[in-house]
Amino acid sequence: VEDMKVCGGALALLRSHCSRLAGWTPCQVSRRNNSSHESSDSPRVLITGGLGQLGVGLAQMLRCVMSSTSSLLRQEQYGKNNVILSDIKRPPAEVFNMGPFVYADVLDYKNLRELVVNNRITWMVHYSALLSAVGEANVTLARTINITGLHNVLDLALENCLRLFVPSTIGAFGPSSPRDPAPDLCIQRPRTIYGVSKVHGELMGEYLHHKYGLDFRCLRYPGVISATTKPGGGTTDYAVQIFHDAVSSGHYECYLRPQTRLPMMHISDCHRATVEFMQAPECQLSLRTYNIAAISFTPEEVAAEIRKHVPHLRITYKPDPVRQNIADSWPMRFDDSNARRDWGWRPAYGLPELVTDMLNRVRNKRTNAGQPVS
């Protein structure tokens, strides 16, 4: 009887999606058939939006990680060929030479489906999205990429029994949410299309998990700080640009007020949290969406820490109304106690460690490129 209920639900959804999901079977939407994800076989991973801030680093980490099985913990490579980056842009030579790269447009369902089937994908990491400030400048495009693209990925994950990771964000909260700290479960009324699309993704993934058994996993990322990629239009990007300007010119003009506190995280912690969460046995997860936290600081606090290494750094403030309003609606800190309890999350980088690492990486990058260092 239960199988008939699941099948009936799938058929109802099939009718709404016409022929697109004609390959669904009760087996593919039954929670009892997720055991394939727990096998000792290495996962086959497809990363969408792979040329953004997070994709390349995650691919590198996934290609050589500590992998746990039901019976033992062992060091193994998932393998260069088992982790496939994708995007709609041409990759730099160094990225192309690291491992497989394919063209993938998240708005082209047929293209995505062929990639999943032809490459025997079992895990998908969906990074394609327009970020907060860029999304507000082009709401229609953000809605299309962030919501329509998400639905394509959700449908493919259901059709092919994939383990699906979709990141969320501090932007999923709004001015009526608790801000210090923001818990996993609370009122969410974001005021950006980016935040709205992320709440939609959280709820759709949880719905499909409970109704059809989709192995959906989501982490709310804080601001992610990295020296390897350029800022991508997010409200927290000041915390990346300040390091580049400190090393190149010794002066940074900040678009947020000096006391604007936001949660942040070193990109290595972000990647490690994602891998650990994807590897966690499903029985350990009490939620499908978790906050993860590391540090929280203001522009003036990070500037003060940078001055310990770059004493001549000068910072001026010219608040941008759009980004300041966005930041004022976001949490100042995350409560990530559930992630720490359920699957053992612990950050490695505090503010001093983050600043030291970022300055070293930015200096080395500029030196290697023959650029002056302040």
Short mmCIF file of C-alpha atoms in Angstrom, two decimals:
data_model
loop_
_atom_site.label_atom_id
_atom_site.label_comp_id
_atom_site.label_asym_id
_atom_site.label_seq_id
_atom_site.Cartn_x
_atom_site.Cartn_y
_atom_site.Cartn_z
CA VAL A 1 0.00 0.00 0.00
CA GLU A 2 2.80 2.40 0.88
CA ASP A 3 4.52 1.75 -2.46
CA MET A 4 1.28 2.58 -4.24
CA LYS A 5 1.11 5.89 -2.36
CA VAL A 6 4.64 6.78 -3.37
CA CYS A 7 4.01 5.72 -6.95
CA GLY A 8 0.78 7.68 -7.05
CA GLY A 9 2.53 10.79 -5.79
CA ALA A 10 5.21 10.37 -8.40
CA LEU A 11 2.62 9.93 -11.12
CA ALA A 12 0.81 13.09 -10.05
CA LEU A 13 4.05 14.99 -10.32
CA LEU A 14 4.79 13.25 -13.59
CA ARG A 15 1.61 14.63 -15.09
CA SER A 16 2.58 18.16 -14.06
CA HIS A 17 5.99 17.78 -15.70
CA CYS A 18 4.63 16.01 -18.79
CA SER A 19 7.09 13.66 -20.44
CA ARG A 20 10.20 15.12 -18.83
CA LEU A 21 10.19 12.74 -15.87
CA ALA A 22 8.82 9.73 -17.69
CA GLY A 23 11.76 7.66 -16.44
CA TRP A 24 10.70 7.80 -12.78
CA THR A 25 9.94 4.52 -11.05
CA PRO A 26 8.73 3.75 -7.53
CA CYS A 27 12.23 2.43 -6.82
CA GLN A 28 13.79 5.76 -7.71
CA VAL A 29 11.56 7.73 -5.37
CA SER A 30 11.54 5.31 -2.44
CA ARG A 31 13.57 6.18 0.64
CA ARG A 32 14.29 2.49 1.11
CA ASN A 33 16.50 2.50 -1.97
CA ASN A 34 19.10 5.04 -0.86
CA SER A 35 21.54 2.27 0.05
CA SER A 36 23.45 2.82 -3.20
CA HIS A 37 24.84 6.02 -1.69
CA GLU A 38 26.25 4.12 1.27
CA SER A 39 28.20 1.58 -0.80
CA SER A 40 31.98 1.43 -0.86
CA ASP A 41 32.07 2.63 -4.49
CA SER A 42 33.46 6.11 -4.98
CA PRO A 43 30.77 8.63 -5.82
CA ARG A 44 30.65 10.20 -9.27
CA VAL A 45 30.25 13.93 -8.67
CA LEU A 46 29.00 16.70 -10.96
CA ILE A 47 29.52 20.30 -9.80
CA THR A 48 27.44 22.98 -11.53
CA GLY A 49 28.62 26.59 -11.59
CA GLY A 50 32.11 25.18 -11.11
CA LEU A 51 34.04 28.32 -12.08
CA GLY A 52 32.58 30.44 -9.31
CA GLN A 53 34.21 31.04 -5.94
CA LEU A 54 33.69 27.53 -4.59
CA GLY A 55 33.68 24.94 -7.36
CA VAL A 56 37.36 24.49 -8.19
CA GLY A 57 38.50 24.18 -4.58
CA LEU A 58 35.74 21.73 -3.73
CA ALA A 59 36.64 19.60 -6.74
CA GLN A 60 40.28 19.48 -5.61
CA MET A 61 39.23 18.42 -2.11
CA LEU A 62 36.79 15.78 -3.35
CA ARG A 63 39.43 14.25 -5.60
CA CYS A 64 41.47 13.32 -2.53
CA VAL A 65 39.57 12.99 0.74
CA MET A 66 39.14 10.79 3.76
CA SER A 67 36.33 8.46 2.78
CA SER A 68 34.24 6.52 5.29
CA THR A 69 32.28 3.37 4.54
CA SER A 70 29.89 1.40 6.71
CA SER A 71 32.74 -0.75 8.06
CA LEU A 72 35.96 1.30 8.09
CA LEU A 73 37.65 4.64 7.61
CA ARG A 74 40.31 4.77 4.93
CA GLN A 75 42.33 7.28 2.94
CA GLU A 76 41.38 7.14 -0.71
CA GLN A 77 41.09 9.29 -3.76
CA TYR A 78 37.65 9.66 -5.20
CA GLY A 79 39.76 10.02 -8.30
CA LYS A 80 40.39 12.85 -10.72
CA ASN A 81 37.95 11.41 -13.23
CA ASN A 82 35.18 10.90 -10.68
CA VAL A 83 34.71 14.62 -9.98
CA ILE A 84 33.48 16.67 -12.94
CA LEU A 85 33.41 20.46 -12.96
CA SER A 86 30.94 22.25 -15.22
CA ASP A 87 30.05 25.80 -16.20
CA ILE A 88 28.95 27.85 -19.20
CA LYS A 89 32.32 29.66 -19.40
CA ARG A 90 35.63 28.46 -20.81
CA PRO A 91 37.87 27.28 -17.96
CA PRO A 92 41.40 28.61 -17.41
CA ALA A 93 44.10 26.20 -18.56
CA GLU A 94 45.10 25.26 -15.01
CA VAL A 95 41.51 24.31 -14.14
CA PHE A 96 41.04 22.36 -17.36
CA ASN A 97 44.22 20.40 -16.68
CA MET A 98 43.22 19.52 -13.10
CA GLY A 99 40.49 17.11 -14.15
CA PRO A 100 37.31 16.66 -16.19
CA PHE A 101 35.46 19.81 -17.22
CA VAL A 102 32.26 19.94 -19.29
CA TYR A 103 29.87 22.59 -20.55
CA ALA A 104 26.62 22.58 -18.57
CA ASP A 105 23.81 25.12 -18.64
CA VAL A 106 21.49 24.55 -15.68
CA LEU A 107 18.62 25.96 -17.75
CA ASP A 108 19.10 23.21 -20.37
CA TYR A 109 17.46 20.16 -18.84
CA LYS A 110 18.32 17.83 -21.73
CA ASN A 111 21.99 18.79 -21.56
CA LEU A 112 22.10 18.19 -17.80
CA ARG A 113 20.31 14.88 -18.14
CA GLU A 114 22.79 13.64 -20.72
CA LEU A 115 25.69 14.59 -18.46
CA VAL A 116 24.18 12.75 -15.49
CA VAL A 117 23.41 9.61 -17.49
CA ASN A 118 26.54 9.46 -19.64
CA ASN A 119 28.85 10.05 -16.69
CA ARG A 120 26.96 7.83 -14.22
CA ILE A 121 26.66 10.68 -11.73
CA THR A 122 25.65 9.75 -8.17
CA TRP A 123 26.31 13.07 -6.33
CA MET A 124 25.48 16.54 -7.60
CA VAL A 125 26.70 19.81 -6.09
CA HIS A 126 24.62 22.70 -7.39
CA TYR A 127 26.61 25.94 -7.17
CA SER A 128 25.03 27.81 -10.09
CA ALA A 129 23.40 31.01 -8.81
CA LEU A 130 23.38 34.79 -9.06
CA LEU A 131 24.47 36.30 -5.74
CA SER A 132 22.79 38.98 -3.67
CA ALA A 133 23.90 42.33 -5.10
CA VAL A 134 24.09 41.08 -8.70
CA GLY A 135 20.67 39.49 -8.33
CA GLU A 136 19.08 42.73 -7.17
CA ALA A 137 20.43 44.43 -10.30
CA ASN A 138 18.81 41.78 -12.53
CA VAL A 139 15.88 40.17 -10.74
CA THR A 140 14.48 38.41 -13.81
CA LEU A 141 17.76 36.68 -14.61
CA ALA A 142 18.31 35.80 -10.94
CA ARG A 143 14.84 34.28 -10.71
CA THR A 144 15.47 32.22 -13.84
CA ILE A 145 18.89 30.89 -12.85
CA ASN A 146 18.28 30.50 -9.12
CA ILE A 147 14.80 28.96 -9.29
CA THR A 148 14.28 27.42 -12.75
CA GLY A 149 17.83 26.04 -12.71
CA LEU A 150 17.23 24.61 -9.24
CA HIS A 151 14.07 22.84 -10.38
CA ASN A 152 15.96 21.20 -13.25
CA VAL A 153 18.53 19.89 -10.78
CA LEU A 154 15.89 18.70 -8.30
CA ASP A 155 14.06 16.80 -11.04
CA LEU A 156 17.28 15.15 -12.21
CA ALA A 157 18.20 14.19 -8.66
CA LEU A 158 14.82 12.52 -8.18
CA GLU A 159 14.93 10.80 -11.54
CA ASN A 160 18.40 9.37 -10.98
CA CYS A 161 18.48 8.83 -7.18
CA LEU A 162 21.28 11.36 -6.69
CA ARG A 163 22.63 12.72 -3.44
CA LEU A 164 22.08 16.43 -4.00
CA PHE A 165 23.85 19.30 -2.26
CA VAL A 166 22.49 22.83 -2.71
CA PRO A 167 24.10 25.62 -0.68
CA SER A 168 22.02 28.21 1.07
CA THR A 169 23.18 31.45 2.66
CA ILE A 170 22.90 34.04 5.39
CA GLY A 171 20.72 35.79 2.81
CA ALA A 172 17.97 33.25 3.48
CA PHE A 173 17.13 35.25 6.62
CA GLY A 174 15.44 38.64 6.77
CA PRO A 175 14.98 41.61 9.09
CA SER A 176 12.34 39.78 11.14
CA SER A 177 14.66 36.79 11.78
CA PRO A 178 16.66 36.51 14.99
CA ARG A 179 20.04 38.07 14.23
CA ASP A 180 22.36 37.26 17.11
CA PRO A 181 22.43 34.36 16.74
CA ALA A 182 20.17 33.04 13.96
CA PRO A 183 19.09 29.44 14.70
CA ASP A 184 18.48 26.73 12.10
CA LEU A 185 14.71 26.96 12.46
CA CYS A 186 13.10 30.38 12.71
CA ILE A 187 11.08 32.86 10.69
CA GLN A 188 12.65 33.60 7.29
CA ARG A 189 11.47 36.59 5.29
CA PRO A 190 14.40 37.62 3.06
CA ARG A 191 14.16 40.82 1.04
CA THR A 192 16.41 39.92 -1.88
CA ILE A 193 15.63 37.65 -4.83
CA TYR A 194 18.79 35.72 -3.90
CA GLY A 195 17.48 35.08 -0.40
CA VAL A 196 13.96 34.27 -1.61
CA SER A 197 15.35 31.74 -4.10
CA LYS A 198 17.45 30.11 -1.39
CA VAL A 199 14.51 29.73 1.00
CA HIS A 200 12.56 28.25 -1.91
CA GLY A 201 15.40 25.78 -2.46
CA GLU A 202 15.56 24.79 1.20
CA LEU A 203 11.82 24.13 1.35
CA MET A 204 11.61 22.32 -1.99
CA GLY A 205 14.48 20.05 -1.04
CA GLU A 206 12.97 19.24 2.34
CA TYR A 207 9.56 18.63 0.76
CA LEU A 208 10.98 16.24 -1.85
CA HIS A 209 13.00 14.47 0.83
CA HIS A 210 9.93 13.80 2.97
CA LYS A 211 7.60 12.98 0.09
CA TYR A 212 9.88 10.98 -2.23
CA GLY A 213 13.03 10.23 -0.23
CA LEU A 214 15.35 12.59 -2.11
CA ASP A 215 18.74 12.68 -0.38
CA PHE A 216 18.80 16.48 -0.28
CA ARG A 217 21.47 18.25 1.77
CA CYS A 218 21.89 21.97 2.31
CA LEU A 219 24.26 24.18 4.31
CA ARG A 220 23.71 27.86 4.98
CA TYR A 221 27.08 29.34 4.19
CA PRO A 222 28.24 32.54 5.88
CA GLY A 223 30.37 34.97 3.87
CA VAL A 224 33.13 32.87 2.29
CA ILE A 225 36.64 34.35 2.11
CA SER A 226 39.09 33.15 -0.54
CA ALA A 227 42.21 34.46 -2.24
CA THR A 228 41.88 32.33 -5.36
CA THR A 229 38.82 33.86 -7.03
CA LYS A 230 37.59 37.40 -7.58
CA PRO A 231 34.59 38.72 -5.63
CA GLY A 232 31.39 37.64 -7.35
CA GLY A 233 28.84 40.31 -6.45
CA GLY A 234 27.95 39.29 -2.91
CA THR A 235 27.33 41.63 0.02
CA THR A 236 30.14 40.04 2.06
CA ASP A 237 32.71 40.48 -0.74
CA TYR A 238 34.31 43.43 1.05
CA ALA A 239 35.99 40.85 3.29
CA VAL A 240 37.79 39.48 0.22
CA GLN A 241 38.58 42.74 -1.59
CA ILE A 242 40.12 44.37 1.49
CA PHE A 243 43.01 41.89 1.40
CA HIS A 244 43.76 42.53 -2.27
CA ASP A 245 43.68 46.30 -1.80
CA ALA A 246 45.72 46.15 1.41
CA VAL A 247 48.51 44.33 -0.43
CA SER A 248 48.28 46.25 -3.73
CA SER A 249 47.73 49.87 -2.65
CA GLY A 250 47.42 50.02 1.10
CA HIS A 251 43.98 51.64 0.85
CA TYR A 252 40.48 50.16 0.80
CA GLU A 253 37.14 51.94 0.46
CA CYS A 254 34.44 49.89 2.16
CA TYR A 255 30.82 49.87 0.97
CA LEU A 256 29.53 48.88 4.44
CA ARG A 257 29.54 50.85 7.68
CA PRO A 258 32.47 50.07 9.99
CA GLN A 259 30.31 48.37 12.68
CA THR A 260 28.41 46.05 10.30
CA ARG A 261 28.84 42.58 11.81
CA LEU A 262 28.36 39.50 9.61
CA PRO A 263 29.28 35.80 9.92
CA MET A 264 32.29 34.77 7.82
CA MET A 265 34.31 31.65 7.03
CA HIS A 266 37.63 30.74 5.43
CA ILE A 267 37.08 28.87 2.16
CA SER A 268 39.01 25.83 3.44
CA ASP A 269 36.54 25.47 6.31
CA CYS A 270 33.68 25.89 3.84
CA HIS A 271 34.96 23.12 1.56
CA ARG A 272 35.68 20.81 4.47
CA ALA A 273 32.21 21.35 5.94
CA THR A 274 30.65 20.52 2.58
CA VAL A 275 32.65 17.30 2.14
CA GLU A 276 32.05 16.15 5.72
CA PHE A 277 28.34 16.87 5.40
CA MET A 278 28.07 15.01 2.08
CA GLN A 279 29.86 12.02 3.59
CA ALA A 280 27.79 11.93 6.78
CA PRO A 281 25.49 8.89 7.03
CA GLU A 282 21.90 9.92 6.50
CA CYS A 283 20.89 8.39 9.83
CA GLN A 284 22.94 11.08 11.63
CA LEU A 285 21.05 13.99 10.09
CA SER A 286 18.17 15.47 12.06
CA LEU A 287 17.75 18.30 9.52
CA ARG A 288 18.13 18.72 5.78
CA THR A 289 19.41 22.31 6.09
CA TYR A 290 22.02 23.36 8.66
CA ASN A 291 23.74 26.59 9.63
CA ILE A 292 27.53 26.39 9.73
CA ALA A 293 29.56 29.04 11.55
CA ALA A 294 33.18 29.95 12.07
CA ILE A 295 33.81 33.63 12.90
CA SER A 296 31.89 36.89 12.93
CA PHE A 297 33.47 40.31 12.47
CA THR A 298 32.97 43.89 11.32
CA PRO A 299 34.94 45.84 8.68
CA GLU A 300 36.79 47.76 11.38
CA GLU A 301 37.70 44.56 13.23
CA VAL A 302 39.16 42.83 10.18
CA ALA A 303 40.99 46.05 9.25
CA ALA A 304 42.54 46.17 12.72
CA GLU A 305 43.74 42.58 12.38
CA ILE A 306 45.20 43.29 8.92
CA ARG A 307 47.07 46.30 10.32
CA LYS A 308 49.07 43.91 12.53
CA HIS A 309 50.68 42.78 9.26
CA VAL A 310 50.16 45.89 7.08
CA PRO A 311 50.47 48.84 9.49
CA HIS A 312 50.00 51.45 6.78
CA LEU A 313 46.56 50.15 5.70
CA ARG A 314 44.10 53.02 5.34
CA ILE A 315 40.38 52.27 5.20
CA THR A 316 37.63 54.70 4.29
CA TYR A 317 33.90 54.12 4.35
CA LYS A 318 31.36 54.95 1.65
CA PRO A 319 28.27 52.85 2.44
CA ASP A 320 26.35 51.64 -0.59
CA PRO A 321 22.62 51.86 0.24
CA VAL A 322 21.72 48.61 -1.54
CA ARG A 323 24.42 46.45 0.05
CA GLN A 324 24.10 48.12 3.46
CA ASN A 325 20.36 47.48 3.54
CA ILE A 326 20.99 43.87 2.61
CA ALA A 327 23.63 43.44 5.33
CA ASP A 328 21.38 45.07 7.94
CA SER A 329 18.73 42.43 7.25
CA TRP A 330 21.11 39.49 7.69
CA PRO A 331 22.22 37.66 10.87
CA MET A 332 25.23 38.91 12.78
CA ARG A 333 26.03 35.38 13.96
CA PHE A 334 24.91 31.83 13.20
CA ASP A 335 23.91 29.20 15.74
CA ASP A 336 25.42 26.00 14.30
CA SER A 337 24.96 23.79 17.37
CA ASN A 338 22.92 21.23 15.41
CA ALA A 339 25.69 20.74 12.84
CA ARG A 340 28.24 20.34 15.64
CA ARG A 341 26.05 17.78 17.42
CA ASP A 342 24.78 15.75 14.44
CA TRP A 343 27.84 15.36 12.22
CA GLY A 344 30.72 16.83 14.20
CA TRP A 345 31.26 20.17 12.48
CA ARG A 346 34.18 22.24 13.85
CA PRO A 347 35.86 25.24 12.12
CA ALA A 348 39.65 25.49 11.98
CA TYR A 349 40.17 29.19 11.20
CA GLY A 350 39.67 32.07 13.61
CA LEU A 351 40.17 35.70 12.57
CA PRO A 352 43.96 35.81 13.19
CA GLU A 353 44.52 32.59 11.22
CA LEU A 354 42.27 33.76 8.39
CA VAL A 355 44.03 37.13 8.05
CA THR A 356 47.51 35.61 8.09
CA ASP A 357 46.59 33.02 5.47
CA MET A 358 44.81 35.48 3.18
CA LEU A 359 47.65 38.02 3.23
CA ASN A 360 50.22 35.32 2.49
CA ARG A 361 48.18 33.94 -0.41
CA VAL A 362 47.42 37.34 -1.94
CA ARG A 363 51.07 38.41 -1.66
CA ASN A 364 52.30 35.18 -3.24
CA LYS A 365 49.77 35.46 -6.03
CA ARG A 366 50.81 39.03 -6.87
CA THR A 367 54.52 38.22 -6.62
CA ASN A 368 54.16 35.23 -8.93
CA ALA A 369 52.29 37.43 -11.42
CA GLY A 370 55.04 40.06 -11.30
CA GLN A 371 52.76 42.64 -9.66
CA PRO A 372 53.91 45.08 -6.96
CA VAL A 373 53.21 44.35 -3.31
CA SER A 374 52.48 47.18 -0.89
#
